XYZ file of C-alpha atoms in Angstrom:
337
model
C 104.949 97.356 88.356
C 107.383 100.315 87.920
C 107.700 102.767 90.537
C 109.640 106.265 89.877
C 110.406 108.868 92.488
C 109.885 112.287 91.308
C 110.379 113.765 94.795
C 111.828 112.489 98.012
C 112.185 115.439 100.177
C 110.422 116.327 103.402
C 108.814 119.717 103.784
C 110.940 121.832 101.457
C 112.879 120.922 98.332
C 116.647 120.839 98.310
C 119.165 121.123 95.325
C 119.074 117.186 95.131
C 115.502 116.572 95.981
C 112.116 117.881 95.281
C 108.998 117.294 97.670
C 107.017 114.261 97.632
C 105.853 112.538 94.321
C 106.015 108.973 93.152
C 104.765 107.624 89.856
C 103.344 104.116 89.626
C 102.969 102.022 86.352
C 100.703 99.312 87.405
C 100.876 97.606 83.855
C 103.229 97.088 80.978
C 101.358 99.848 79.142
C 102.148 103.750 79.319
C 99.085 104.431 81.437
C 100.209 105.611 84.942
C 99.294 106.908 88.472
C 100.635 109.606 90.613
C 100.741 109.139 94.400
C 101.185 112.843 95.823
C 102.059 115.877 94.088
C 104.190 118.350 95.775
C 105.171 121.617 94.263
C 107.264 121.208 91.033
C 106.191 117.751 90.159
C 105.320 118.594 86.756
C 108.832 120.072 86.353
C 110.385 116.622 87.528
C 108.297 114.826 85.077
C 109.990 116.628 82.213
C 113.109 114.463 82.938
C 111.152 111.165 82.371
C 109.310 109.540 79.639
C 105.967 109.634 81.369
C 103.124 111.584 79.633
C 100.492 113.485 81.404
C 97.973 112.323 78.895
C 98.499 108.889 80.017
C 97.903 109.829 83.727
C 94.831 108.194 84.707
C 94.689 108.410 88.581
C 96.151 110.569 91.154
C 96.235 109.674 94.891
C 96.912 112.422 97.565
C 97.904 110.948 101.123
C 96.966 114.281 102.862
C 96.680 117.973 102.318
C 99.828 119.180 103.590
C 101.546 121.318 100.923
C 104.642 119.319 100.153
C 102.251 116.760 99.076
C 99.616 118.664 96.967
C 100.809 121.888 95.954
C 101.827 120.773 92.874
C 98.425 119.699 91.789
C 97.148 123.001 90.227
C 99.953 123.317 87.793
C 99.911 119.824 86.902
C 95.979 119.809 86.148
C 96.483 122.897 84.171
C 99.435 121.677 82.044
C 97.413 118.345 81.375
C 94.648 120.451 79.943
C 96.984 122.669 77.763
C 98.928 119.976 76.404
C 97.787 118.251 73.192
C 96.406 114.781 73.546
C 94.788 115.018 76.910
C 91.506 116.508 75.724
C 88.429 114.404 76.987
C 90.777 111.552 78.634
C 89.208 111.299 82.053
C 91.336 111.725 85.079
C 90.450 110.506 88.941
C 91.797 112.307 91.819
C 91.539 110.525 95.096
C 92.160 111.839 98.562
C 90.978 113.004 101.938
C 87.921 115.109 102.686
C 88.837 118.677 101.619
C 90.486 117.960 98.513
C 87.219 118.597 96.304
C 86.932 121.962 97.862
C 90.521 122.873 97.348
C 90.524 121.832 93.583
C 87.116 123.552 92.884
C 88.236 126.787 94.655
C 91.422 126.901 92.591
C 89.626 126.284 89.365
C 86.899 129.127 90.332
C 89.294 131.849 91.659
C 92.022 131.286 88.881
C 89.397 130.670 85.975
C 91.063 127.128 85.390
C 89.280 125.287 82.710
C 89.784 121.547 82.372
C 89.074 120.163 79.059
C 88.903 116.575 80.316
C 86.573 114.974 82.809
C 87.890 115.202 86.429
C 86.397 112.744 88.980
C 87.198 113.484 92.587
C 86.824 110.875 95.207
C 87.036 112.063 98.877
C 87.772 109.368 101.295
C 85.560 110.036 104.270
C 85.732 106.634 106.140
C 87.838 103.803 106.848
C 87.718 100.945 105.595
C 87.628 102.351 101.968
C 88.169 99.890 99.080
C 88.368 100.967 95.577
C 89.048 99.323 92.089
C 91.220 101.203 89.878
C 92.570 99.677 86.411
C 91.584 96.197 87.849
C 93.777 96.758 90.943
C 92.404 96.564 94.418
C 93.100 99.922 96.458
C 92.657 99.788 100.197
C 92.813 102.990 101.961
C 95.182 102.734 105.124
C 94.916 105.030 107.835
C 98.163 106.867 109.027
C 99.042 108.643 112.470
C 99.614 112.352 111.704
C 98.283 115.809 112.795
C 96.077 116.093 109.960
C 94.100 113.256 108.333
C 96.646 111.125 106.452
C 96.344 107.995 104.396
C 98.388 105.202 102.634
C 97.355 103.155 99.592
C 97.738 99.256 99.514
C 97.856 98.272 96.041
C 96.760 94.820 95.217
C 97.089 93.778 91.670
C 94.921 91.030 90.078
C 96.202 87.404 90.612
C 98.627 86.087 88.043
C 97.092 83.803 85.614
C 98.192 80.394 85.501
C 100.443 78.770 82.868
C 99.042 76.501 80.154
C 100.296 72.771 80.525
C 101.402 72.320 76.847
C 102.295 68.501 77.586
C 98.500 68.138 78.858
C 97.195 69.924 75.877
C 99.397 67.656 73.552
C 98.176 64.544 75.157
C 94.654 65.619 74.585
C 95.577 65.813 70.859
C 95.354 69.404 70.595
C 97.813 70.899 68.035
C 99.865 73.766 68.801
C 98.639 76.986 67.002
C 96.276 80.002 67.565
C 93.945 77.688 69.718
C 96.560 77.873 72.484
C 96.266 81.482 73.000
C 92.428 80.722 73.656
C 93.319 78.046 76.181
C 95.898 80.315 77.868
C 92.739 82.602 78.471
C 90.837 79.891 80.153
C 88.231 80.044 77.306
C 86.257 76.909 76.092
C 87.222 75.801 72.472
C 85.865 73.131 70.156
C 88.314 71.165 68.241
C 87.913 69.904 64.785
C 86.692 66.558 65.897
C 83.858 68.399 67.924
C 85.333 67.793 71.307
C 84.938 70.617 73.777
C 88.041 71.607 75.855
C 87.842 74.062 78.790
C 91.086 76.018 78.924
C 90.850 76.488 82.583
C 91.388 72.721 83.110
C 94.756 73.087 81.313
C 95.939 75.970 83.383
C 98.115 75.907 86.695
C 96.419 77.782 89.487
C 96.701 81.417 89.805
C 99.118 83.054 92.092
C 98.582 86.244 94.119
C 100.534 89.275 92.540
C 103.002 91.130 94.725
C 101.399 93.975 96.841
C 102.734 97.521 97.537
C 101.813 99.782 100.382
C 102.730 103.264 99.784
C 102.276 105.068 103.207
C 101.542 108.968 103.715
C 103.058 110.923 106.552
C 102.838 108.670 109.589
C 103.958 108.929 113.354
C 103.195 105.365 114.031
C 104.403 102.663 111.689
C 103.468 99.840 114.389
C 99.763 100.361 113.405
C 100.512 99.425 109.712
C 101.231 95.692 110.954
C 97.868 94.222 110.078
C 98.128 95.509 106.622
C 101.676 94.241 105.889
C 100.687 90.472 106.387
C 101.030 89.883 102.468
C 102.812 93.092 101.203
C 106.037 92.559 99.090
C 107.162 96.198 99.341
C 106.514 99.040 101.771
C 107.277 102.661 100.824
C 107.334 104.788 103.934
C 108.737 108.171 105.092
C 111.703 108.294 107.187
C 112.062 112.111 108.153
C 114.422 111.792 110.893
C 116.893 109.503 112.850
C 116.232 108.665 116.520
C 119.384 110.796 117.754
C 118.114 113.928 115.942
C 114.436 113.285 117.123
C 115.840 113.077 120.892
C 117.849 116.367 120.187
C 114.715 118.293 119.144
C 112.780 117.125 122.062
C 109.486 117.781 120.379
C 106.676 115.901 118.726
C 107.056 115.814 114.844
C 104.316 113.571 113.860
C 106.801 111.734 111.646
C 108.703 108.592 111.771
C 112.402 107.609 112.337
C 114.238 105.253 110.197
C 114.550 102.913 113.247
C 110.722 102.857 113.847
C 109.952 102.059 110.174
C 112.845 99.525 110.001
C 111.802 97.598 113.190
C 108.316 97.474 112.039
C 109.198 96.054 108.396
C 111.421 93.562 110.039
C 108.683 92.450 112.431
C 106.343 92.031 109.333
C 109.068 89.988 107.710
C 109.022 92.160 104.782
C 111.063 91.272 101.579
C 111.560 95.068 100.602
C 111.600 98.552 101.921
C 112.054 101.792 100.566
C 112.397 104.819 102.664
C 111.736 108.502 101.534
C 110.698 111.780 102.522
C 113.896 112.878 104.158
C 114.257 116.063 106.176
C 116.388 118.650 104.406
C 118.718 118.753 107.490
C 120.329 115.471 105.997
C 122.736 116.296 103.230
C 123.286 113.893 100.203
C 127.049 114.020 100.459
C 129.680 113.673 103.314
C 130.135 116.847 105.117
C 132.147 116.503 108.319
C 129.827 117.306 111.354
C 126.697 117.556 109.121
C 123.919 115.041 109.109
C 124.020 112.811 106.057
C 121.359 110.579 104.187
C 123.917 107.717 105.042
C 122.944 108.429 108.812
C 119.369 107.134 108.018
C 120.677 104.148 106.098
C 122.835 103.062 108.768
C 120.108 103.464 111.440
C 117.581 101.567 109.261
C 119.878 98.617 108.523
C 120.489 97.956 112.054
C 116.915 96.748 112.331
C 115.846 95.588 109.028
C 117.290 92.661 107.283
C 115.535 92.590 104.090
C 116.359 94.557 100.918
C 116.633 98.298 101.928
C 116.894 101.169 99.465
C 116.934 104.816 100.277
C 114.939 106.805 97.301
C 116.503 109.389 95.271
C 114.686 111.530 92.871
C 114.404 109.933 89.429
C 115.119 106.387 90.563
C 113.020 103.869 89.053
C 112.239 100.311 90.612
C 110.548 97.320 89.193
C 108.651 94.942 91.288
C 108.611 91.716 89.531
C 105.847 89.213 89.502
C 108.104 87.144 91.922
C 108.110 89.840 94.408
C 111.756 91.020 93.727
C 112.657 94.590 93.696
C 115.099 95.776 91.128
C 116.588 99.175 90.765
C 116.215 99.401 87.114
C 117.038 103.045 86.176
C 118.366 106.285 87.581
C 117.514 109.010 85.231
C 120.568 111.326 84.692
C 120.117 114.381 86.752
C 119.730 117.645 85.059
C 122.952 119.232 86.562
C 124.792 116.060 85.514
C 125.556 115.308 89.090
C 126.406 111.581 89.400
C 124.044 109.528 91.462
C 125.095 109.283 95.223
C 125.383 105.761 96.681
C 124.133 106.194 100.310
């Protein structure tokens, strides 16, 4: 699975970061999903190889503008671009998203030349099946209805025991491909061989939980039991939250890190950073490194702080690799937090 961050800022964009959007490529193919679509997401996509015609599903965590104001432009551009005509698109989100899109289409006379299916999540638990992946909708604690999406890929098929096949007198060749798929085959001597008897057991694929805005990471613990990667907002640090002395309906780096560590997660990516945190050192100013330092005190797994256009690969073994950082348009080098 590949995960590309298209926007990592909370609330408003900065010069280095756009508002929230995450692209997910669940397969090796070019089809992909989008989790949240803040304003300017379609422009962020221009700096990637992702094609709107291969976008099959959009998940919206909640209806705050920094997570959904990019939808009208993206849907319209998909209709105007060649190659998208008649290719279905599914949009999933909280109650109200259908009225939002239908209102925009009506009042702006936006015509979509492809089937758009809108699925509103009205109750929890809700489980969906998208491209052979199980999607569990996870409730968040926020000042409006907010969800996360737990992505469970299909189990990884077992490997063919070639030595066992050879011992049965099955010669290597095209028939091995059928056996790898667990199919029954008939040999030249008339014997019937069940391919599933020659396969090692299937293994669960790594799971990913992409959380929406959430003030209470602790409530995610029941969902994190078998998760390999948590992607969660980290809007502020603890000292800044205390200084503000107000309810922000968001999480601090420490709060998320403590829960991730309690769940014994292998991988944690923090995103959705307040614009008050700068990307470079500036004496007397808050920096992204403050968030990293706070999180690293409490989480002992592999920790990443997302940047726009960073791409991660989650391997079938559950290892998370930073595989690509797309060159930023202004040629600003990547900042190591």
